PDB file of C-alpha atoms in Angstrom:
ATOM      1  CA  UNK A  27      21.486  77.382-156.842  1.00 54.00           C
ATOM      2  CA  UNK A  28      19.745  76.240-153.677  1.00 65.00           C
ATOM      3  CA  UNK A  29      17.436  78.666-151.965  1.00 93.00           C
ATOM      4  CA  UNK A  30      14.043  80.231-151.605  1.00 97.00           C
ATOM      5  CA  UNK A  31      12.393  82.228-154.348  1.00 97.00           C
ATOM      6  CA  UNK A  32       9.456  84.561-153.983  1.00 97.00           C
ATOM      7  CA  UNK A  33       7.459  86.076-156.775  1.00 95.00           C
ATOM      8  CA  UNK A  34       6.541  88.608-157.803  1.00 96.00           C
ATOM      9  CA  UNK A  35       8.912  91.174-156.302  1.00 95.00           C
ATOM     10  CA  UNK A  36       6.136  93.803-156.372  1.00 96.00           C
ATOM     11  CA  UNK A  37       2.406  93.127-156.413  1.00 95.00           C
ATOM     12  CA  UNK A  38      -0.479  95.536-156.722  1.00 93.00           C
ATOM     13  CA  UNK A  39      -3.895  94.745-155.356  1.00 90.00           C
ATOM     14  CA  UNK A  40      -7.158  96.411-156.256  1.00 90.00           C
ATOM     15  CA  UNK A  41     -10.013  96.863-153.822  1.00 85.00           C
ATOM     16  CA  UNK A  42     -11.879  93.594-153.205  1.00 87.00           C
ATOM     17  CA  UNK A  43      -9.306  91.485-155.022  1.00 92.00           C
ATOM     18  CA  UNK A  44      -7.578  88.335-153.789  1.00 95.00           C
ATOM     19  CA  UNK A  45      -3.908  88.044-154.670  1.00 96.00           C
ATOM     20  CA  UNK A  46      -1.513  85.136-154.285  1.00 97.00           C
ATOM     21  CA  UNK A  47       2.154  85.378-153.380  1.00 97.00           C
ATOM     22  CA  UNK A  48       4.408  82.558-154.458  1.00 98.00           C
ATOM     23  CA  UNK A  49       7.098  80.913-152.325  1.00 98.00           C
ATOM     24  CA  UNK A  50       9.223  78.030-153.632  1.00 98.00           C
ATOM     25  CA  UNK A  51      12.229  76.323-152.037  1.00 97.00           C
ATOM     26  CA  UNK A  52      14.628  73.699-153.339  1.00 96.00           C
ATOM     27  CA  UNK A  53      16.344  73.127-150.001  1.00 94.00           C
ATOM     28  CA  UNK A  54      14.261  70.024-149.251  1.00 94.00           C
ATOM     29  CA  UNK A  55      13.091  71.713-146.051  1.00 94.00           C
ATOM     30  CA  UNK A  56      10.039  70.400-144.239  1.00 93.00           C
ATOM     31  CA  UNK A  57       8.901  73.586-142.492  1.00 95.00           C
ATOM     32  CA  UNK A  58       7.883  76.827-144.186  1.00 96.00           C
ATOM     33  CA  UNK A  59       6.722  80.166-142.796  1.00 97.00           C
ATOM     34  CA  UNK A  60       5.055  83.383-143.941  1.00 98.00           C
ATOM     35  CA  UNK A  61       5.793  86.686-142.212  1.00 98.00           C
ATOM     36  CA  UNK A  62       4.530  90.193-142.632  1.00 98.00           C
ATOM     37  CA  UNK A  63       6.826  93.184-142.071  1.00 97.00           C
ATOM     38  CA  UNK A  64       5.536  96.732-141.722  1.00 95.00           C
ATOM     39  CA  UNK A  65       7.861  99.766-141.945  1.00 88.00           C
ATOM     40  CA  UNK A  66      10.156 100.071-138.957  1.00 82.00           C
ATOM     41  CA  UNK A  67       8.803  96.931-137.376  1.00 84.00           C
ATOM     42  CA  UNK A  68       9.856  93.371-136.877  1.00 89.00           C
ATOM     43  CA  UNK A  69       8.352  90.310-138.494  1.00 95.00           C
ATOM     44  CA  UNK A  70       4.966  88.971-137.532  1.00 95.00           C
ATOM     45  CA  UNK A  71       4.031  85.369-138.258  1.00 95.00           C
ATOM     46  CA  UNK A  72       1.028  84.828-140.532  1.00 97.00           C
ATOM     47  CA  UNK A  73       0.997  81.057-141.144  1.00 97.00           C
ATOM     48  CA  UNK A  74       3.427  78.191-140.882  1.00 96.00           C
ATOM     49  CA  UNK A  75       3.610  74.612-142.061  1.00 96.00           C
ATOM     50  CA  UNK A  76       5.698  71.862-140.484  1.00 92.00           C
ATOM     51  CA  UNK A  77       4.865  69.239-143.091  1.00 92.00           C
ATOM     52  CA  UNK A  78       3.042  68.796-146.378  1.00 95.00           C
ATOM     53  CA  UNK A  79      -0.771  69.018-146.180  1.00 96.00           C
ATOM     54  CA  UNK A  80      -0.639  70.595-142.734  1.00 95.00           C
ATOM     55  CA  UNK A  81      -0.418  74.227-141.631  1.00 96.00           C
ATOM     56  CA  UNK A  82      -1.195  76.359-138.573  1.00 95.00           C
ATOM     57  CA  UNK A  83      -2.229  79.938-137.976  1.00 96.00           C
ATOM     58  CA  UNK A  84       0.333  82.356-136.678  1.00 94.00           C
ATOM     59  CA  UNK A  85      -0.262  85.578-134.788  1.00 93.00           C
ATOM     60  CA  UNK A  86      -1.989  87.528-137.588  1.00 96.00           C
ATOM     61  CA  UNK A  87      -3.737  84.948-139.824  1.00 97.00           C
ATOM     62  CA  UNK A  88      -7.002  86.845-140.307  1.00 97.00           C
ATOM     63  CA  UNK A  89      -7.498  87.841-143.953  1.00 96.00           C
ATOM     64  CA  UNK A  90      -4.901  85.381-145.229  1.00 98.00           C
ATOM     65  CA  UNK A  91      -4.983  81.779-146.444  1.00 98.00           C
ATOM     66  CA  UNK A  92      -2.324  79.221-147.396  1.00 98.00           C
ATOM     67  CA  UNK A  93      -1.955  75.757-148.861  1.00 98.00           C
ATOM     68  CA  UNK A  94       0.845  73.194-148.666  1.00 98.00           C
ATOM     69  CA  UNK A  95       0.219  70.599-151.347  1.00 98.00           C
ATOM     70  CA  UNK A  96       3.888  70.136-152.229  1.00 97.00           C
ATOM     71  CA  UNK A  97       6.953  70.159-150.014  1.00 97.00           C
ATOM     72  CA  UNK A  98       8.665  72.851-152.073  1.00 97.00           C
ATOM     73  CA  UNK A  99       5.734  75.262-152.356  1.00 98.00           C
ATOM     74  CA  UNK A 100       3.813  77.356-149.795  1.00 98.00           C
ATOM     75  CA  UNK A 101       1.686  80.023-151.517  1.00 98.00           C
ATOM     76  CA  UNK A 102       0.011  82.784-149.513  1.00 98.00           C
ATOM     77  CA  UNK A 103      -3.296  84.327-150.590  1.00 98.00           C
ATOM     78  CA  UNK A 104      -4.138  87.787-149.330  1.00 96.00           C
ATOM     79  CA  UNK A 105      -7.911  87.919-149.395  1.00 95.00           C
ATOM     80  CA  UNK A 106     -10.236  90.892-149.680  1.00 91.00           C
ATOM     81  CA  UNK A 107     -10.930  90.437-145.956  1.00 90.00           C
ATOM     82  CA  UNK A 108      -7.447  91.768-145.198  1.00 91.00           C
ATOM     83  CA  UNK A 109      -8.208  95.477-144.963  1.00 88.00           C
ATOM     84  CA  UNK A 110      -4.648  96.707-144.598  1.00 92.00           C
ATOM     85  CA  UNK A 111      -2.535  94.468-146.831  1.00 94.00           C
ATOM     86  CA  UNK A 112       0.195  96.950-147.744  1.00 95.00           C
ATOM     87  CA  UNK A 113       3.387  95.421-146.357  1.00 96.00           C
ATOM     88  CA  UNK A 114       6.535  93.482-147.158  1.00 97.00           C
ATOM     89  CA  UNK A 115       5.900  89.720-147.110  1.00 98.00           C
ATOM     90  CA  UNK A 116       8.683  87.283-146.346  1.00 98.00           C
ATOM     91  CA  UNK A 117       8.709  83.532-146.764  1.00 98.00           C
ATOM     92  CA  UNK A 118      11.133  81.325-144.850  1.00 97.00           C
ATOM     93  CA  UNK A 119      11.950  77.661-144.510  1.00 96.00           C
ATOM     94  CA  UNK A 120      13.604  75.481-141.903  1.00 94.00           C
ATOM     95  CA  UNK A 121      15.363  72.164-142.407  1.00 86.00           C
ATOM     96  CA  UNK A 122      15.658  69.102-140.239  1.00 75.00           C
ATOM     97  CA  UNK A 123      13.400  68.690-137.236  1.00 71.00           C
ATOM     98  CA  UNK A 124      15.918  69.993-134.707  1.00 75.00           C
ATOM     99  CA  UNK A 125      17.447  72.684-136.893  1.00 80.00           C
ATOM    100  CA  UNK A 126      16.333  76.065-135.636  1.00 86.00           C
ATOM    101  CA  UNK A 127      17.755  78.451-138.250  1.00 92.00           C
ATOM    102  CA  UNK A 128      15.312  79.865-140.774  1.00 94.00           C
ATOM    103  CA  UNK A 129      16.272  80.722-144.347  1.00 95.00           C
ATOM    104  CA  UNK A 130      14.482  83.633-145.957  1.00 97.00           C
ATOM    105  CA  UNK A 131      13.417  84.504-149.459  1.00 97.00           C
ATOM    106  CA  UNK A 132      13.910  87.984-150.951  1.00 97.00           C
ATOM    107  CA  UNK A 133      10.361  89.137-150.162  1.00 97.00           C
ATOM    108  CA  UNK A 134       7.337  90.485-152.021  1.00 97.00           C
ATOM    109  CA  UNK A 135       6.164  94.036-151.541  1.00 97.00           C
ATOM    110  CA  UNK A 136       2.370  94.295-151.773  1.00 96.00           C
ATOM    111  CA  UNK A 137       0.810  97.645-152.549  1.00 94.00           C
ATOM    112  CA  UNK A 138      -2.843  98.612-152.751  1.00 89.00           C
ATOM    113  CA  UNK A 139      -4.088 100.601-155.746  1.00 84.00           C
TER     114      UNK A 139
ATOM    115  CA  UNK B  21       3.530  88.144-130.611  1.00 50.00           C
ATOM    116  CA  UNK B  22       6.783  90.071-130.654  1.00 55.00           C
ATOM    117  CA  UNK B  23       8.796  89.079-127.658  1.00 69.00           C
ATOM    118  CA  UNK B  24      12.148  90.695-128.323  1.00 75.00           C
ATOM    119  CA  UNK B  25      12.887  94.388-128.088  1.00 86.00           C
ATOM    120  CA  UNK B  26      16.075  95.798-129.535  1.00 89.00           C
ATOM    121  CA  UNK B  27      17.876  98.816-128.224  1.00 91.00           C
ATOM    122  CA  UNK B  28      18.814 101.273-129.635  1.00 95.00           C
ATOM    123  CA  UNK B  29      16.343 101.633-132.510  1.00 94.00           C
ATOM    124  CA  UNK B  30      19.044 103.229-134.641  1.00 96.00           C
ATOM    125  CA  UNK B  31      22.807 103.521-134.470  1.00 97.00           C
ATOM    126  CA  UNK B  32      25.222 105.535-136.600  1.00 97.00           C
ATOM    127  CA  UNK B  33      28.947 104.860-136.377  1.00 97.00           C
ATOM    128  CA  UNK B  34      32.147 105.565-138.256  1.00 97.00           C
ATOM    129  CA  UNK B  35      33.794 102.815-140.280  1.00 98.00           C
ATOM    130  CA  UNK B  36      36.215 100.903-138.089  1.00 98.00           C
ATOM    131  CA  UNK B  37      34.272 101.520-134.860  1.00 98.00           C
ATOM    132  CA  UNK B  38      32.417  98.836-132.958  1.00 98.00           C
ATOM    133  CA  UNK B  39      28.627  98.592-132.932  1.00 97.00           C
ATOM    134  CA  UNK B  40      26.716  97.179-129.991  1.00 98.00           C
ATOM    135  CA  UNK B  41      23.015  96.482-129.866  1.00 97.00           C
ATOM    136  CA  UNK B  42      20.888  94.836-127.214  1.00 97.00           C
ATOM    137  CA  UNK B  43      17.850  92.610-127.150  1.00 96.00           C
ATOM    138  CA  UNK B  44      15.522  91.991-124.227  1.00 96.00           C
ATOM    139  CA  UNK B  45      12.850  89.316-124.118  1.00 94.00           C
ATOM    140  CA  UNK B  46      10.070  88.277-121.780  1.00 92.00           C
ATOM    141  CA  UNK B  47       9.702  84.508-121.506  1.00 89.00           C
ATOM    142  CA  UNK B  48      12.070  81.566-121.160  1.00 90.00           C
ATOM    143  CA  UNK B  49      13.761  80.543-124.371  1.00 90.00           C
ATOM    144  CA  UNK B  50      15.472  77.586-126.020  1.00 89.00           C
ATOM    145  CA  UNK B  51      17.746  79.801-128.052  1.00 91.00           C
ATOM    146  CA  UNK B  52      18.172  83.308-129.389  1.00 94.00           C
ATOM    147  CA  UNK B  53      19.196  84.151-132.929  1.00 96.00           C
ATOM    148  CA  UNK B  54      20.403  87.292-134.654  1.00 97.00           C
ATOM    149  CA  UNK B  55      19.512  88.082-138.252  1.00 97.00           C
ATOM    150  CA  UNK B  56      20.564  90.867-140.621  1.00 98.00           C
ATOM    151  CA  UNK B  57      18.362  92.545-143.212  1.00 97.00           C
ATOM    152  CA  UNK B  58      19.695  94.794-145.935  1.00 96.00           C
ATOM    153  CA  UNK B  59      17.212  97.391-147.143  1.00 93.00           C
ATOM    154  CA  UNK B  60      14.339  95.817-149.062  1.00 91.00           C
ATOM    155  CA  UNK B  61      15.778  92.299-148.833  1.00 94.00           C
ATOM    156  CA  UNK B  62      15.167  89.100-146.932  1.00 95.00           C
ATOM    157  CA  UNK B  63      16.771  88.246-143.618  1.00 97.00           C
ATOM    158  CA  UNK B  64      20.094  86.467-143.312  1.00 97.00           C
ATOM    159  CA  UNK B  65      20.934  84.352-140.286  1.00 97.00           C
ATOM    160  CA  UNK B  66      24.037  85.531-138.416  1.00 97.00           C
ATOM    161  CA  UNK B  67      24.397  83.527-135.233  1.00 97.00           C
ATOM    162  CA  UNK B  68      22.461  81.334-132.792  1.00 95.00           C
ATOM    163  CA  UNK B  69      23.150  81.111-129.068  1.00 96.00           C
ATOM    164  CA  UNK B  70      21.509  78.467-126.912  1.00 94.00           C
ATOM    165  CA  UNK B  71      20.050  79.098-123.467  1.00 93.00           C
ATOM    166  CA  UNK B  72      22.910  77.223-121.791  1.00 95.00           C
ATOM    167  CA  UNK B  73      25.582  79.335-123.547  1.00 97.00           C
ATOM    168  CA  UNK B  74      26.837  82.716-122.332  1.00 98.00           C
ATOM    169  CA  UNK B  75      28.948  83.922-125.246  1.00 98.00           C
ATOM    170  CA  UNK B  76      29.526  83.010-128.855  1.00 98.00           C
ATOM    171  CA  UNK B  77      31.783  84.354-131.592  1.00 97.00           C
ATOM    172  CA  UNK B  78      31.567  84.245-135.374  1.00 96.00           C
ATOM    173  CA  UNK B  79      34.138  86.276-137.280  1.00 97.00           C
ATOM    174  CA  UNK B  80      33.647  89.928-136.270  1.00 98.00           C
ATOM    175  CA  UNK B  81      30.457  89.106-134.377  1.00 98.00           C
ATOM    176  CA  UNK B  82      30.235  88.490-130.645  1.00 98.00           C
ATOM    177  CA  UNK B  83      26.956  87.561-128.993  1.00 98.00           C
ATOM    178  CA  UNK B  84      26.289  87.320-125.286  1.00 98.00           C
ATOM    179  CA  UNK B  85      23.266  85.922-123.512  1.00 98.00           C
ATOM    180  CA  UNK B  86      22.198  86.566-119.923  1.00 97.00           C
ATOM    181  CA  UNK B  87      19.161  84.399-119.187  1.00 95.00           C
ATOM    182  CA  UNK B  88      18.827  85.807-115.660  1.00 96.00           C
ATOM    183  CA  UNK B  89      18.273  89.268-117.139  1.00 96.00           C
ATOM    184  CA  UNK B  90      16.526  87.922-120.249  1.00 96.00           C
ATOM    185  CA  UNK B  91      18.820  89.904-122.497  1.00 96.00           C
ATOM    186  CA  UNK B  92      21.351  89.464-125.272  1.00 97.00           C
ATOM    187  CA  UNK B  93      23.829  91.733-126.988  1.00 98.00           C
ATOM    188  CA  UNK B  94      25.364  91.689-130.456  1.00 98.00           C
ATOM    189  CA  UNK B  95      28.741  93.319-130.963  1.00 98.00           C
ATOM    190  CA  UNK B  96      30.106  93.960-134.453  1.00 98.00           C
ATOM    191  CA  UNK B  97      33.784  94.822-134.296  1.00 98.00           C
ATOM    192  CA  UNK B  98      35.729  96.933-136.814  1.00 98.00           C
ATOM    193  CA  UNK B  99      32.586  97.843-138.712  1.00 98.00           C
ATOM    194  CA  UNK B 100      32.523  98.253-142.486  1.00 97.00           C
ATOM    195  CA  UNK B 101      30.164 100.086-144.826  1.00 96.00           C
ATOM    196  CA  UNK B 102      28.771  96.689-145.823  1.00 96.00           C
ATOM    197  CA  UNK B 103      27.543  96.202-142.241  1.00 98.00           C
ATOM    198  CA  UNK B 104      24.918  98.901-142.840  1.00 98.00           C
ATOM    199  CA  UNK B 105      21.648  97.029-142.291  1.00 97.00           C
ATOM    200  CA  UNK B 106      18.910  96.321-139.781  1.00 96.00           C
ATOM    201  CA  UNK B 107      19.637  93.704-137.157  1.00 97.00           C
ATOM    202  CA  UNK B 108      16.936  91.625-135.518  1.00 96.00           C
ATOM    203  CA  UNK B 109      16.967  89.304-132.567  1.00 96.00           C
ATOM    204  CA  UNK B 110      14.609  86.334-132.671  1.00 95.00           C
ATOM    205  CA  UNK B 111      13.731  84.089-129.778  1.00 93.00           C
ATOM    206  CA  UNK B 112      12.615  80.492-129.816  1.00 86.00           C
ATOM    207  CA  UNK B 113      10.396  79.782-126.819  1.00 80.00           C
ATOM    208  CA  UNK B 114      10.641  76.717-124.608  1.00 71.00           C
ATOM    209  CA  UNK B 115       7.380  75.382-126.072  1.00 65.00           C
ATOM    210  CA  UNK B 116       9.647  74.054-128.790  1.00 60.00           C
ATOM    211  CA  UNK B 117       7.317  74.540-131.711  1.00 69.00           C
ATOM    212  CA  UNK B 118      10.144  76.170-133.669  1.00 76.00           C
ATOM    213  CA  UNK B 119       8.288  79.431-134.119  1.00 86.00           C
ATOM    214  CA  UNK B 120      10.437  82.541-133.847  1.00 91.00           C
ATOM    215  CA  UNK B 121       9.430  85.849-132.260  1.00 92.00           C
ATOM    216  CA  UNK B 122      11.214  88.845-133.765  1.00 93.00           C
ATOM    217  CA  UNK B 123      11.956  92.212-132.266  1.00 91.00           C
ATOM    218  CA  UNK B 124      11.559  95.508-134.139  1.00 92.00           C
ATOM    219  CA  UNK B 125      15.252  95.668-134.982  1.00 95.00           C
ATOM    220  CA  UNK B 126      18.188  98.047-134.727  1.00 96.00           C
ATOM    221  CA  UNK B 127      19.102 100.003-137.851  1.00 96.00           C
ATOM    222  CA  UNK B 128      22.860 100.406-138.125  1.00 98.00           C
ATOM    223  CA  UNK B 129      24.450 102.939-140.446  1.00 98.00           C
ATOM    224  CA  UNK B 130      28.203 102.759-140.939  1.00 98.00           C
ATOM    225  CA  UNK B 131      29.658 106.022-142.287  1.00 96.00           C
ATOM    226  CA  UNK B 132      32.705 105.861-144.539  1.00 91.00           C
TER     227      UNK B 132
END
């Protein structure tokens, strides 16, 4: 099956802890994105990467970090600096350079203990 | 930043009726897309309309775009229970960096 997988489905974070959300795609897509969704709201862009070993901050990057060492993987770390991390996190990818549609993973719900 | 705003926030209709939702945006765009999200799931792409198009159809979906009014509408005809979901418009700005700006969505409930 081709697609985007995110793990875990649910993640619990303790005070002061860094946690990492996994995003993997086997679509051979160059671009990948991380979004945050709060209840009743749309998606806000955290980070995005157009190519391996390169990434840019989105609208709400503070308290988050990413890496893009492999084309198929774009993990997101929620650091202790993110004071309000409880949200639904969605990863997406986009294919060829002029293809505008984004394909989304199933999401990870992060909760604070 | 969130550029699109959907209206209404929520919509409840009977199975078989049509559902219409609107999206307004602020800056010039390359294209506008509509996505669907079932509760607790990821988003699924429905349809893309480019800035030089006025109307597009895909199955039971009809999308219109009025760039002079900076608005778009999504019509779902002959709705089914399976259409119950949140619908989001997403705009791609003319800066062409392929980032999408999402609105807050319209939650549609189709009653059997």
